[in-house]
Amino acid sequence: MELVSIADIRIAADDIAGTVVRTPLLPTLWDDELWLKPESLQPVGSFKLRGATHAVARLDPAARSRGVVTHSSGNHGQALAYAARAFGVPCTVVVPEGAPQVKVDRMGALGADVRLVPPARRLVEAERIVAATGAALVPPFDHPRIIAGQGTVGLEIVADLPEVDVVLVPVGGGGLSSGVATAVRALRPSAAVIGVEPELAADARESLAAGEVVVWDVERSYRTSADGLRTNLSELTLAHLRDRLDRIVTVTEEEIAAALGRLVREARLVVEPSGAVALAARLFHRDELPAGRTVAVVTGGNVDPAVLASALG
């Protein structure tokens, strides 16, 4: 299986310039060796805009004109809707029932045709729409261009902190962690890239241990508040993580909530639970991590107001 290269990520960086915000590294007051990469500051509130923009930019113009389709719990759907609007093409997003309403509403506001289905049918329905309309499927993570686009996060981290020692990155479907690990390993080989996922959706840790994709059913993974990390790996992302990720640390729901509160109160960032898991690893599992200059990727800020209020209560 051919893996994404640093050259692919550099191409993606050129494609997304002007549409995607180049987010800064924010130092933290409570830890002088910790920086935050706040992808919550993207126009759609998450890193997903990077991969979606690169993927749409690289579509054949004739295919792109027929529109794009995806399946998403929210952040990738918003990102694809935004990218599609920038290119002036229609977008359909198949959303699993139970996705945060704030994300569903924003996808619609960005012009997407939103279709709600049972979680287990999200991919099947997306493929049905593609077959019926001729639109292009832009998956949330299982595509080299998505991985390359997300890898621009790692490109920027090393550019802004050349002496980085540790990068903490959330793991859901594995697109972001695959891309970040690819970029960091190429540009800063001595740095460790550590994946972080919720204990209640730790399928990536099991998959790496087993050497094959281990699928957690939706009833099991939907227990976590980190809705963006409920997705299983693909063969493509597993291949990247086996080759380039150092290891995975898991965090509890209580740790995620505490990290979310810290980010809001002390970093002044609006963050969703998925975006807080990397910081949770630094706060509560520091003994499991290498020492040194650390960057925690804050993946998104599309949080339901009730969830935010509960974390701050």
PDB file of C-alpha atoms in Angstrom:
ATOM      1  CA  MET A   1       0.000   0.000   0.000  1.00  0.00           C
ATOM      2  CA  GLU A   2       1.427   3.395  -1.024  1.00  0.00           C
ATOM      3  CA  LEU A   3       1.611   5.861   1.846  1.00  0.00           C
ATOM      4  CA  VAL A   4       1.323   9.638   1.713  1.00  0.00           C
ATOM      5  CA  SER A   5       4.662  11.463   1.489  1.00  0.00           C
ATOM      6  CA  ILE A   6       5.922  14.826   2.680  1.00  0.00           C
ATOM      7  CA  ALA A   7       5.828  15.922  -0.982  1.00  0.00           C
ATOM      8  CA  ASP A   8       2.086  15.168  -1.056  1.00  0.00           C
ATOM      9  CA  ILE A   9       1.610  17.281   2.058  1.00  0.00           C
ATOM     10  CA  ARG A  10       3.512  20.197   0.549  1.00  0.00           C
ATOM     11  CA  ILE A  11       1.226  20.050  -2.506  1.00  0.00           C
ATOM     12  CA  ALA A  12      -1.772  20.124  -0.175  1.00  0.00           C
ATOM     13  CA  ALA A  13      -0.337  23.167   1.607  1.00  0.00           C
ATOM     14  CA  ASP A  14      -0.289  25.048  -1.701  1.00  0.00           C
ATOM     15  CA  ASP A  15      -3.870  23.992  -2.489  1.00  0.00           C
ATOM     16  CA  ILE A  16      -5.332  25.139   0.812  1.00  0.00           C
ATOM     17  CA  ALA A  17      -3.527  28.492   1.052  1.00  0.00           C
ATOM     18  CA  GLY A  18      -6.056  31.310   1.052  1.00  0.00           C
ATOM     19  CA  THR A  19      -8.985  29.134   2.133  1.00  0.00           C
ATOM     20  CA  VAL A  20      -7.630  27.536   5.308  1.00  0.00           C
ATOM     21  CA  VAL A  21      -6.330  29.585   8.245  1.00  0.00           C
ATOM     22  CA  ARG A  22      -2.691  28.992   9.183  1.00  0.00           C
ATOM     23  CA  THR A  23      -3.340  28.588  12.886  1.00  0.00           C
ATOM     24  CA  PRO A  24      -0.673  29.737  15.378  1.00  0.00           C
ATOM     25  CA  LEU A  25       1.015  27.831  18.168  1.00  0.00           C
ATOM     26  CA  LEU A  26      -0.254  29.213  21.478  1.00  0.00           C
ATOM     27  CA  PRO A  27       1.983  28.965  24.564  1.00  0.00           C
ATOM     28  CA  THR A  28       0.253  28.004  27.816  1.00  0.00           C
ATOM     29  CA  LEU A  29       0.584  29.873  31.100  1.00  0.00           C
ATOM     30  CA  TRP A  30       0.466  26.720  33.224  1.00  0.00           C
ATOM     31  CA  ASP A  31       3.147  24.695  31.378  1.00  0.00           C
ATOM     32  CA  ASP A  32       6.204  26.351  29.848  1.00  0.00           C
ATOM     33  CA  GLU A  33       6.905  23.327  27.625  1.00  0.00           C
ATOM     34  CA  LEU A  34       3.398  23.067  26.163  1.00  0.00           C
ATOM     35  CA  TRP A  35       1.939  24.752  23.083  1.00  0.00           C
ATOM     36  CA  LEU A  36      -1.561  24.408  21.633  1.00  0.00           C
ATOM     37  CA  LYS A  37      -2.358  24.136  17.914  1.00  0.00           C
ATOM     38  CA  PRO A  38      -5.912  25.608  17.895  1.00  0.00           C
ATOM     39  CA  GLU A  39      -7.645  24.219  14.812  1.00  0.00           C
ATOM     40  CA  SER A  40     -10.850  25.346  16.503  1.00  0.00           C
ATOM     41  CA  LEU A  41     -10.025  28.751  14.956  1.00  0.00           C
ATOM     42  CA  GLN A  42     -10.672  27.539  11.400  1.00  0.00           C
ATOM     43  CA  PRO A  43     -13.700  29.165   9.675  1.00  0.00           C
ATOM     44  CA  VAL A  44     -15.687  25.954  10.183  1.00  0.00           C
ATOM     45  CA  GLY A  45     -14.258  25.310  13.638  1.00  0.00           C
ATOM     46  CA  SER A  46     -12.033  22.295  12.922  1.00  0.00           C
ATOM     47  CA  PHE A  47      -8.977  20.934  11.099  1.00  0.00           C
ATOM     48  CA  LYS A  48     -11.254  19.065   8.696  1.00  0.00           C
ATOM     49  CA  LEU A  49     -11.262  22.072   6.366  1.00  0.00           C
ATOM     50  CA  ARG A  50      -7.692  21.217   5.343  1.00  0.00           C
ATOM     51  CA  GLY A  51      -8.382  17.786   3.889  1.00  0.00           C
ATOM     52  CA  ALA A  52     -11.742  18.737   2.414  1.00  0.00           C
ATOM     53  CA  THR A  53     -10.325  21.766   0.593  1.00  0.00           C
ATOM     54  CA  HIS A  54      -7.401  19.792  -0.814  1.00  0.00           C
ATOM     55  CA  ALA A  55      -9.670  16.962  -1.951  1.00  0.00           C
ATOM     56  CA  VAL A  56     -12.146  19.258  -3.722  1.00  0.00           C
ATOM     57  CA  ALA A  57      -9.338  21.266  -5.327  1.00  0.00           C
ATOM     58  CA  ARG A  58      -7.861  18.089  -6.849  1.00  0.00           C
ATOM     59  CA  LEU A  59     -11.101  16.758  -8.359  1.00  0.00           C
ATOM     60  CA  ASP A  60     -11.397  16.768 -12.124  1.00  0.00           C
ATOM     61  CA  PRO A  61     -13.445  19.908 -12.947  1.00  0.00           C
ATOM     62  CA  ALA A  62     -16.111  17.925 -14.777  1.00  0.00           C
ATOM     63  CA  ALA A  63     -16.519  15.536 -11.849  1.00  0.00           C
ATOM     64  CA  ARG A  64     -16.480  18.406  -9.358  1.00  0.00           C
ATOM     65  CA  SER A  65     -19.305  20.159 -11.210  1.00  0.00           C
ATOM     66  CA  ARG A  66     -21.614  17.236 -10.389  1.00  0.00           C
ATOM     67  CA  GLY A  67     -21.167  17.940  -6.701  1.00  0.00           C
ATOM     68  CA  VAL A  68     -19.659  16.207  -3.708  1.00  0.00           C
ATOM     69  CA  VAL A  69     -21.028  13.787  -1.117  1.00  0.00           C
ATOM     70  CA  THR A  70     -19.768  12.622   2.259  1.00  0.00           C
ATOM     71  CA  HIS A  71     -20.833  11.011   5.511  1.00  0.00           C
ATOM     72  CA  SER A  72     -19.949  12.779   8.731  1.00  0.00           C
ATOM     73  CA  SER A  73     -20.962  13.333  12.350  1.00  0.00           C
ATOM     74  CA  GLY A  74     -20.425  17.007  11.760  1.00  0.00           C
ATOM     75  CA  ASN A  75     -16.961  18.507  11.367  1.00  0.00           C
ATOM     76  CA  HIS A  76     -16.012  16.944   8.038  1.00  0.00           C
ATOM     77  CA  GLY A  77     -19.508  17.678   6.770  1.00  0.00           C
ATOM     78  CA  GLN A  78     -19.161  21.345   7.636  1.00  0.00           C
ATOM     79  CA  ALA A  79     -15.700  21.453   6.082  1.00  0.00           C
ATOM     80  CA  LEU A  80     -16.841  19.863   2.828  1.00  0.00           C
ATOM     81  CA  ALA A  81     -19.868  22.154   2.661  1.00  0.00           C
ATOM     82  CA  TYR A  82     -17.565  25.166   3.068  1.00  0.00           C
ATOM     83  CA  ALA A  83     -15.110  23.911   0.444  1.00  0.00           C
ATOM     84  CA  ALA A  84     -17.921  23.056  -1.978  1.00  0.00           C
ATOM     85  CA  ARG A  85     -19.409  26.522  -1.555  1.00  0.00           C
ATOM     86  CA  ALA A  86     -16.003  28.059  -2.294  1.00  0.00           C
ATOM     87  CA  PHE A  87     -15.902  26.113  -5.576  1.00  0.00           C
ATOM     88  CA  GLY A  88     -19.580  26.771  -6.343  1.00  0.00           C
ATOM     89  CA  VAL A  89     -20.689  23.120  -6.390  1.00  0.00           C
ATOM     90  CA  PRO A  90     -23.475  21.281  -4.530  1.00  0.00           C
ATOM     91  CA  CYS A  91     -22.767  19.228  -1.409  1.00  0.00           C
ATOM     92  CA  THR A  92     -24.720  16.445   0.295  1.00  0.00           C
ATOM     93  CA  VAL A  93     -23.827  15.216   3.779  1.00  0.00           C
ATOM     94  CA  VAL A  94     -25.161  11.985   5.260  1.00  0.00           C
ATOM     95  CA  VAL A  95     -25.268  12.456   9.029  1.00  0.00           C
ATOM     96  CA  PRO A  96     -25.692   9.710  11.658  1.00  0.00           C
ATOM     97  CA  GLU A  97     -28.638  10.191  13.952  1.00  0.00           C
ATOM     98  CA  GLY A  98     -27.458  11.469  17.323  1.00  0.00           C
ATOM     99  CA  ALA A  99     -24.851  13.856  15.883  1.00  0.00           C
ATOM    100  CA  PRO A 100     -24.660  17.176  17.775  1.00  0.00           C
ATOM    101  CA  GLN A 101     -27.452  19.446  16.578  1.00  0.00           C
ATOM    102  CA  VAL A 102     -25.136  22.444  16.492  1.00  0.00           C
ATOM    103  CA  LYS A 103     -23.041  20.684  13.830  1.00  0.00           C
ATOM    104  CA  VAL A 104     -26.067  19.558  11.825  1.00  0.00           C
ATOM    105  CA  ASP A 105     -27.465  23.099  11.806  1.00  0.00           C
ATOM    106  CA  ARG A 106     -24.172  24.585  10.627  1.00  0.00           C
ATOM    107  CA  MET A 107     -23.882  22.127   7.750  1.00  0.00           C
ATOM    108  CA  GLY A 108     -27.286  23.258   6.545  1.00  0.00           C
ATOM    109  CA  ALA A 109     -26.364  26.914   6.999  1.00  0.00           C
ATOM    110  CA  LEU A 110     -23.326  26.358   4.763  1.00  0.00           C
ATOM    111  CA  GLY A 111     -25.610  25.109   2.001  1.00  0.00           C
ATOM    112  CA  ALA A 112     -25.318  21.346   2.402  1.00  0.00           C
ATOM    113  CA  ASP A 113     -28.223  18.996   1.752  1.00  0.00           C
ATOM    114  CA  VAL A 114     -28.244  17.100   5.075  1.00  0.00           C
ATOM    115  CA  ARG A 115     -29.604  13.522   5.218  1.00  0.00           C
ATOM    116  CA  LEU A 116     -30.048  11.940   8.679  1.00  0.00           C
ATOM    117  CA  VAL A 117     -29.730   8.131   8.849  1.00  0.00           C
ATOM    118  CA  PRO A 118     -29.062   5.451  11.505  1.00  0.00           C
ATOM    119  CA  PRO A 119     -25.306   5.443  12.310  1.00  0.00           C
ATOM    120  CA  ALA A 120     -24.684   2.031  10.747  1.00  0.00           C
ATOM    121  CA  ARG A 121     -26.098   3.226   7.390  1.00  0.00           C
ATOM    122  CA  ARG A 122     -24.048   6.388   6.913  1.00  0.00           C
ATOM    123  CA  LEU A 123     -21.604   4.974   4.358  1.00  0.00           C
ATOM    124  CA  VAL A 124     -24.235   2.905   2.537  1.00  0.00           C
ATOM    125  CA  GLU A 125     -26.455   5.936   2.059  1.00  0.00           C
ATOM    126  CA  ALA A 126     -23.569   8.112   0.882  1.00  0.00           C
ATOM    127  CA  GLU A 127     -22.623   5.488  -1.710  1.00  0.00           C
ATOM    128  CA  ARG A 128     -26.262   5.249  -2.832  1.00  0.00           C
ATOM    129  CA  ILE A 129     -26.388   9.005  -3.463  1.00  0.00           C
ATOM    130  CA  VAL A 130     -23.117   8.874  -5.404  1.00  0.00           C
ATOM    131  CA  ALA A 131     -24.488   6.090  -7.624  1.00  0.00           C
ATOM    132  CA  ALA A 132     -27.728   7.984  -8.232  1.00  0.00           C
ATOM    133  CA  THR A 133     -26.258  11.431  -8.932  1.00  0.00           C
ATOM    134  CA  GLY A 134     -22.724  10.935 -10.231  1.00  0.00           C
ATOM    135  CA  ALA A 135     -21.383  13.200  -7.507  1.00  0.00           C
ATOM    136  CA  ALA A 136     -17.899  12.563  -6.099  1.00  0.00           C
ATOM    137  CA  LEU A 137     -17.520  10.844  -2.728  1.00  0.00           C
ATOM    138  CA  VAL A 138     -15.140  12.741  -0.434  1.00  0.00           C
ATOM    139  CA  PRO A 139     -14.627  10.477   2.598  1.00  0.00           C
ATOM    140  CA  PRO A 140     -13.892  11.889   6.066  1.00  0.00           C
ATOM    141  CA  PHE A 141     -10.452  10.266   6.382  1.00  0.00           C
ATOM    142  CA  ASP A 142      -9.983   7.216   4.150  1.00  0.00           C
ATOM    143  CA  HIS A 143      -8.248   8.869   1.193  1.00  0.00           C
ATOM    144  CA  PRO A 144      -4.650   9.959   0.469  1.00  0.00           C
ATOM    145  CA  ARG A 145      -5.704  13.521  -0.323  1.00  0.00           C
ATOM    146  CA  ILE A 146      -7.578  13.851   2.959  1.00  0.00           C
ATOM    147  CA  ILE A 147      -4.536  12.535   4.845  1.00  0.00           C
ATOM    148  CA  ALA A 148      -2.233  14.905   2.941  1.00  0.00           C
ATOM    149  CA  GLY A 149      -4.473  17.867   3.674  1.00  0.00           C
ATOM    150  CA  GLN A 150      -4.619  17.079   7.374  1.00  0.00           C
ATOM    151  CA  GLY A 151      -0.855  16.595   7.350  1.00  0.00           C
ATOM    152  CA  THR A 152      -0.419  20.323   6.820  1.00  0.00           C
ATOM    153  CA  VAL A 153      -1.077  20.657  10.566  1.00  0.00           C
ATOM    154  CA  GLY A 154       2.218  18.824  11.177  1.00  0.00           C
ATOM    155  CA  LEU A 155       3.983  20.875   8.527  1.00  0.00           C
ATOM    156  CA  GLU A 156       3.017  24.083  10.347  1.00  0.00           C
ATOM    157  CA  ILE A 157       3.917  22.723  13.793  1.00  0.00           C
ATOM    158  CA  VAL A 158       7.499  21.952  12.773  1.00  0.00           C
ATOM    159  CA  ALA A 159       7.834  25.248  10.904  1.00  0.00           C
ATOM    160  CA  ASP A 160       6.754  27.206  13.991  1.00  0.00           C
ATOM    161  CA  LEU A 161       8.542  25.056  16.606  1.00  0.00           C
ATOM    162  CA  PRO A 162      11.520  23.406  14.840  1.00  0.00           C
ATOM    163  CA  GLU A 163      12.773  21.898  18.108  1.00  0.00           C
ATOM    164  CA  VAL A 164       9.468  20.201  18.972  1.00  0.00           C
ATOM    165  CA  ASP A 165       9.944  16.962  20.929  1.00  0.00           C
ATOM    166  CA  VAL A 166       6.397  15.589  21.237  1.00  0.00           C
ATOM    167  CA  VAL A 167       3.207  16.058  19.224  1.00  0.00           C
ATOM    168  CA  LEU A 168      -0.062  14.868  20.767  1.00  0.00           C
ATOM    169  CA  VAL A 169      -2.793  14.283  18.200  1.00  0.00           C
ATOM    170  CA  PRO A 170      -6.326  12.883  18.602  1.00  0.00           C
ATOM    171  CA  VAL A 171      -7.180   9.670  16.740  1.00  0.00           C
ATOM    172  CA  GLY A 172     -10.608   8.967  15.282  1.00  0.00           C
ATOM    173  CA  GLY A 173     -10.609   7.566  11.761  1.00  0.00           C
ATOM    174  CA  GLY A 174      -6.886   8.270  11.643  1.00  0.00           C
ATOM    175  CA  GLY A 175      -6.678  10.835   8.838  1.00  0.00           C
ATOM    176  CA  LEU A 176      -5.264  13.623  10.993  1.00  0.00           C
ATOM    177  CA  SER A 177      -2.893  11.415  12.979  1.00  0.00           C
ATOM    178  CA  SER A 178      -1.660   9.754   9.767  1.00  0.00           C
ATOM    179  CA  GLY A 179      -0.939  13.085   8.122  1.00  0.00           C
ATOM    180  CA  VAL A 180       0.627  14.719  11.172  1.00  0.00           C
ATOM    181  CA  ALA A 181       2.823  11.691  11.852  1.00  0.00           C
ATOM    182  CA  THR A 182       3.947  11.692   8.207  1.00  0.00           C
ATOM    183  CA  ALA A 183       4.935  15.365   8.281  1.00  0.00           C
ATOM    184  CA  VAL A 184       6.617  15.339  11.681  1.00  0.00           C
ATOM    185  CA  ARG A 185       8.577  12.146  11.023  1.00  0.00           C
ATOM    186  CA  ALA A 186       9.871  13.577   7.744  1.00  0.00           C
ATOM    187  CA  LEU A 187      10.806  16.995   9.113  1.00  0.00           C
ATOM    188  CA  ARG A 188      11.718  16.267  12.753  1.00  0.00           C
ATOM    189  CA  PRO A 189      12.619  12.552  12.992  1.00  0.00           C
ATOM    190  CA  SER A 190      13.624  12.785  16.649  1.00  0.00           C
ATOM    191  CA  ALA A 191      10.166  13.960  17.722  1.00  0.00           C
ATOM    192  CA  ALA A 192       7.561  11.512  19.028  1.00  0.00           C
ATOM    193  CA  VAL A 193       4.034  11.606  17.632  1.00  0.00           C
ATOM    194  CA  ILE A 194       1.599  10.185  20.165  1.00  0.00           C
ATOM    195  CA  GLY A 195      -2.006   9.421  19.315  1.00  0.00           C
ATOM    196  CA  VAL A 196      -4.708  10.060  21.903  1.00  0.00           C
ATOM    197  CA  GLU A 197      -8.183   8.543  21.980  1.00  0.00           C
ATOM    198  CA  PRO A 198     -10.968   8.074  24.536  1.00  0.00           C
ATOM    199  CA  GLU A 199     -11.011   4.862  26.560  1.00  0.00           C
ATOM    200  CA  LEU A 200     -14.605   4.443  25.380  1.00  0.00           C
ATOM    201  CA  ALA A 201     -13.549   4.516  21.711  1.00  0.00           C
ATOM    202  CA  ALA A 202     -10.116   2.897  21.842  1.00  0.00           C
ATOM    203  CA  ASP A 203     -10.425   0.887  18.633  1.00  0.00           C
ATOM    204  CA  ALA A 204      -7.219   2.385  17.178  1.00  0.00           C
ATOM    205  CA  ARG A 205      -5.158   1.142  20.118  1.00  0.00           C
ATOM    206  CA  GLU A 206      -6.663  -2.331  19.680  1.00  0.00           C
ATOM    207  CA  SER A 207      -6.091  -2.213  15.918  1.00  0.00           C
ATOM    208  CA  LEU A 208      -2.408  -1.354  16.320  1.00  0.00           C
ATOM    209  CA  ALA A 209      -1.979  -4.139  18.870  1.00  0.00           C
ATOM    210  CA  ALA A 210      -3.743  -6.655  16.620  1.00  0.00           C
ATOM    211  CA  GLY A 211      -2.049  -5.564  13.401  1.00  0.00           C
ATOM    212  CA  GLU A 212      -5.404  -5.281  11.655  1.00  0.00           C
ATOM    213  CA  VAL A 213      -8.448  -3.027  11.768  1.00  0.00           C
ATOM    214  CA  VAL A 214     -10.542  -3.845  14.822  1.00  0.00           C
ATOM    215  CA  VAL A 215     -14.075  -2.498  14.476  1.00  0.00           C
ATOM    216  CA  TRP A 216     -16.024  -1.266  17.485  1.00  0.00           C
ATOM    217  CA  ASP A 217     -19.773  -1.214  16.923  1.00  0.00           C
ATOM    218  CA  VAL A 218     -21.642   2.060  17.243  1.00  0.00           C
ATOM    219  CA  GLU A 219     -23.288   1.145  20.554  1.00  0.00           C
ATOM    220  CA  ARG A 220     -19.850   0.751  22.092  1.00  0.00           C
ATOM    221  CA  SER A 221     -18.062   3.788  20.644  1.00  0.00           C
ATOM    222  CA  TYR A 222     -21.033   6.156  20.989  1.00  0.00           C
ATOM    223  CA  ARG A 223     -20.591   6.104  24.778  1.00  0.00           C
ATOM    224  CA  THR A 224     -17.851   8.722  24.543  1.00  0.00           C
ATOM    225  CA  SER A 225     -18.629  12.431  24.561  1.00  0.00           C
ATOM    226  CA  ALA A 226     -15.882  12.901  21.942  1.00  0.00           C
ATOM    227  CA  ASP A 227     -18.220  12.395  18.993  1.00  0.00           C
ATOM    228  CA  GLY A 228     -15.523  13.192  16.423  1.00  0.00           C
ATOM    229  CA  LEU A 229     -13.454  10.210  17.610  1.00  0.00           C
ATOM    230  CA  ARG A 230     -16.075   7.469  17.386  1.00  0.00           C
ATOM    231  CA  THR A 231     -14.984   6.328  13.925  1.00  0.00           C
ATOM    232  CA  ASN A 232     -12.923   3.197  13.294  1.00  0.00           C
ATOM    233  CA  LEU A 233      -9.640   3.197  11.369  1.00  0.00           C
ATOM    234  CA  SER A 234      -9.414   2.108   7.737  1.00  0.00           C
ATOM    235  CA  GLU A 235      -6.798  -0.137   6.177  1.00  0.00           C
ATOM    236  CA  LEU A 236      -5.153   2.988   4.742  1.00  0.00           C
ATOM    237  CA  THR A 237      -4.939   4.899   8.002  1.00  0.00           C
ATOM    238  CA  LEU A 238      -3.862   1.820   9.943  1.00  0.00           C
ATOM    239  CA  ALA A 239      -0.974   1.356   7.505  1.00  0.00           C
ATOM    240  CA  HIS A 240       0.162   4.942   8.144  1.00  0.00           C
ATOM    241  CA  LEU A 241      -0.148   4.674  11.920  1.00  0.00           C
ATOM    242  CA  ARG A 242       1.674   1.337  12.107  1.00  0.00           C
ATOM    243  CA  ASP A 243       4.571   2.850  10.182  1.00  0.00           C
ATOM    244  CA  ARG A 244       4.702   6.368  11.646  1.00  0.00           C
ATOM    245  CA  LEU A 245       2.875   6.759  14.961  1.00  0.00           C
ATOM    246  CA  ASP A 246       4.894   6.076  18.105  1.00  0.00           C
ATOM    247  CA  ARG A 247       1.990   4.865  20.233  1.00  0.00           C
ATOM    248  CA  ILE A 248      -1.477   5.665  21.582  1.00  0.00           C
ATOM    249  CA  VAL A 249      -2.533   6.921  25.006  1.00  0.00           C
ATOM    250  CA  THR A 250      -6.156   6.697  26.131  1.00  0.00           C
ATOM    251  CA  VAL A 251      -8.049   9.151  28.348  1.00  0.00           C
ATOM    252  CA  THR A 252     -11.229   8.915  30.414  1.00  0.00           C
ATOM    253  CA  GLU A 253     -14.416  10.916  30.034  1.00  0.00           C
ATOM    254  CA  GLU A 254     -13.646  12.745  33.279  1.00  0.00           C
ATOM    255  CA  GLU A 255     -10.193  13.673  31.993  1.00  0.00           C
ATOM    256  CA  ILE A 256     -11.639  14.935  28.713  1.00  0.00           C
ATOM    257  CA  ALA A 257     -14.137  17.133  30.567  1.00  0.00           C
ATOM    258  CA  ALA A 258     -11.424  18.538  32.835  1.00  0.00           C
ATOM    259  CA  ALA A 259      -9.175  19.319  29.861  1.00  0.00           C
ATOM    260  CA  LEU A 260     -12.057  21.003  28.063  1.00  0.00           C
ATOM    261  CA  GLY A 261     -12.646  23.212  31.084  1.00  0.00           C
ATOM    262  CA  ARG A 262      -8.949  24.111  31.278  1.00  0.00           C
ATOM    263  CA  LEU A 263      -8.901  25.103  27.609  1.00  0.00           C
ATOM    264  CA  VAL A 264     -11.927  27.343  27.973  1.00  0.00           C
ATOM    265  CA  ARG A 265     -10.923  28.979  31.242  1.00  0.00           C
ATOM    266  CA  GLU A 266      -7.160  29.310  30.838  1.00  0.00           C
ATOM    267  CA  ALA A 267      -6.482  29.221  27.088  1.00  0.00           C
ATOM    268  CA  ARG A 268      -9.671  31.125  26.234  1.00  0.00           C
ATOM    269  CA  LEU A 269     -10.592  28.632  23.510  1.00  0.00           C
ATOM    270  CA  VAL A 270     -14.056  27.257  22.780  1.00  0.00           C
ATOM    271  CA  VAL A 271     -13.412  23.536  22.360  1.00  0.00           C
ATOM    272  CA  GLU A 272     -15.464  20.384  21.802  1.00  0.00           C
ATOM    273  CA  PRO A 273     -14.683  17.159  23.713  1.00  0.00           C
ATOM    274  CA  SER A 274     -12.794  15.645  20.756  1.00  0.00           C
ATOM    275  CA  GLY A 275     -10.570  18.702  20.685  1.00  0.00           C
ATOM    276  CA  ALA A 276      -9.635  18.334  24.357  1.00  0.00           C
ATOM    277  CA  VAL A 277      -8.268  14.776  24.351  1.00  0.00           C
ATOM    278  CA  ALA A 278      -4.682  15.692  23.441  1.00  0.00           C
ATOM    279  CA  LEU A 279      -4.479  18.108  26.361  1.00  0.00           C
ATOM    280  CA  ALA A 280      -6.090  15.477  28.615  1.00  0.00           C
ATOM    281  CA  ALA A 281      -3.153  13.174  27.862  1.00  0.00           C
ATOM    282  CA  ARG A 282      -0.659  15.889  28.808  1.00  0.00           C
ATOM    283  CA  LEU A 283      -2.523  16.794  32.008  1.00  0.00           C
ATOM    284  CA  PHE A 284      -3.265  13.302  33.339  1.00  0.00           C
ATOM    285  CA  HIS A 285      -0.837  10.887  31.624  1.00  0.00           C
ATOM    286  CA  ARG A 286       2.374  12.856  31.555  1.00  0.00           C
ATOM    287  CA  ASP A 287       4.295   9.906  33.001  1.00  0.00           C
ATOM    288  CA  GLU A 288       3.402   7.935  29.858  1.00  0.00           C
ATOM    289  CA  LEU A 289       4.766  10.624  27.522  1.00  0.00           C
ATOM    290  CA  PRO A 290       8.283  11.591  26.470  1.00  0.00           C
ATOM    291  CA  ALA A 291       9.663  14.753  28.045  1.00  0.00           C
ATOM    292  CA  GLY A 292      10.304  17.979  26.208  1.00  0.00           C
ATOM    293  CA  ARG A 293       8.665  20.651  24.117  1.00  0.00           C
ATOM    294  CA  THR A 294       5.150  19.424  23.406  1.00  0.00           C
ATOM    295  CA  VAL A 295       2.377  20.491  21.048  1.00  0.00           C
ATOM    296  CA  ALA A 296      -1.208  19.373  21.709  1.00  0.00           C
ATOM    297  CA  VAL A 297      -3.473  19.585  18.660  1.00  0.00           C
ATOM    298  CA  VAL A 298      -6.850  21.105  19.541  1.00  0.00           C
ATOM    299  CA  THR A 299      -8.871  19.661  16.695  1.00  0.00           C
ATOM    300  CA  GLY A 300     -12.160  21.523  16.891  1.00  0.00           C
ATOM    301  CA  GLY A 301     -14.525  23.862  18.681  1.00  0.00           C
ATOM    302  CA  ASN A 302     -17.983  22.883  17.428  1.00  0.00           C
ATOM    303  CA  VAL A 303     -19.373  22.096  20.846  1.00  0.00           C
ATOM    304  CA  ASP A 304     -23.004  21.780  21.833  1.00  0.00           C
ATOM    305  CA  PRO A 305     -23.750  24.631  24.292  1.00  0.00           C
ATOM    306  CA  ALA A 306     -25.214  22.159  26.801  1.00  0.00           C
ATOM    307  CA  VAL A 307     -22.010  20.062  26.733  1.00  0.00           C
ATOM    308  CA  LEU A 308     -19.910  23.168  27.214  1.00  0.00           C
ATOM    309  CA  ALA A 309     -22.038  24.363  30.116  1.00  0.00           C
ATOM    310  CA  SER A 310     -21.809  20.946  31.771  1.00  0.00           C
ATOM    311  CA  ALA A 311     -18.016  20.874  31.491  1.00  0.00           C
ATOM    312  CA  LEU A 312     -17.781  24.310  33.029  1.00  0.00           C
ATOM    313  CA  GLY A 313     -20.345  23.666  35.760  1.00  0.00           C
TER     314      GLY A 313
END
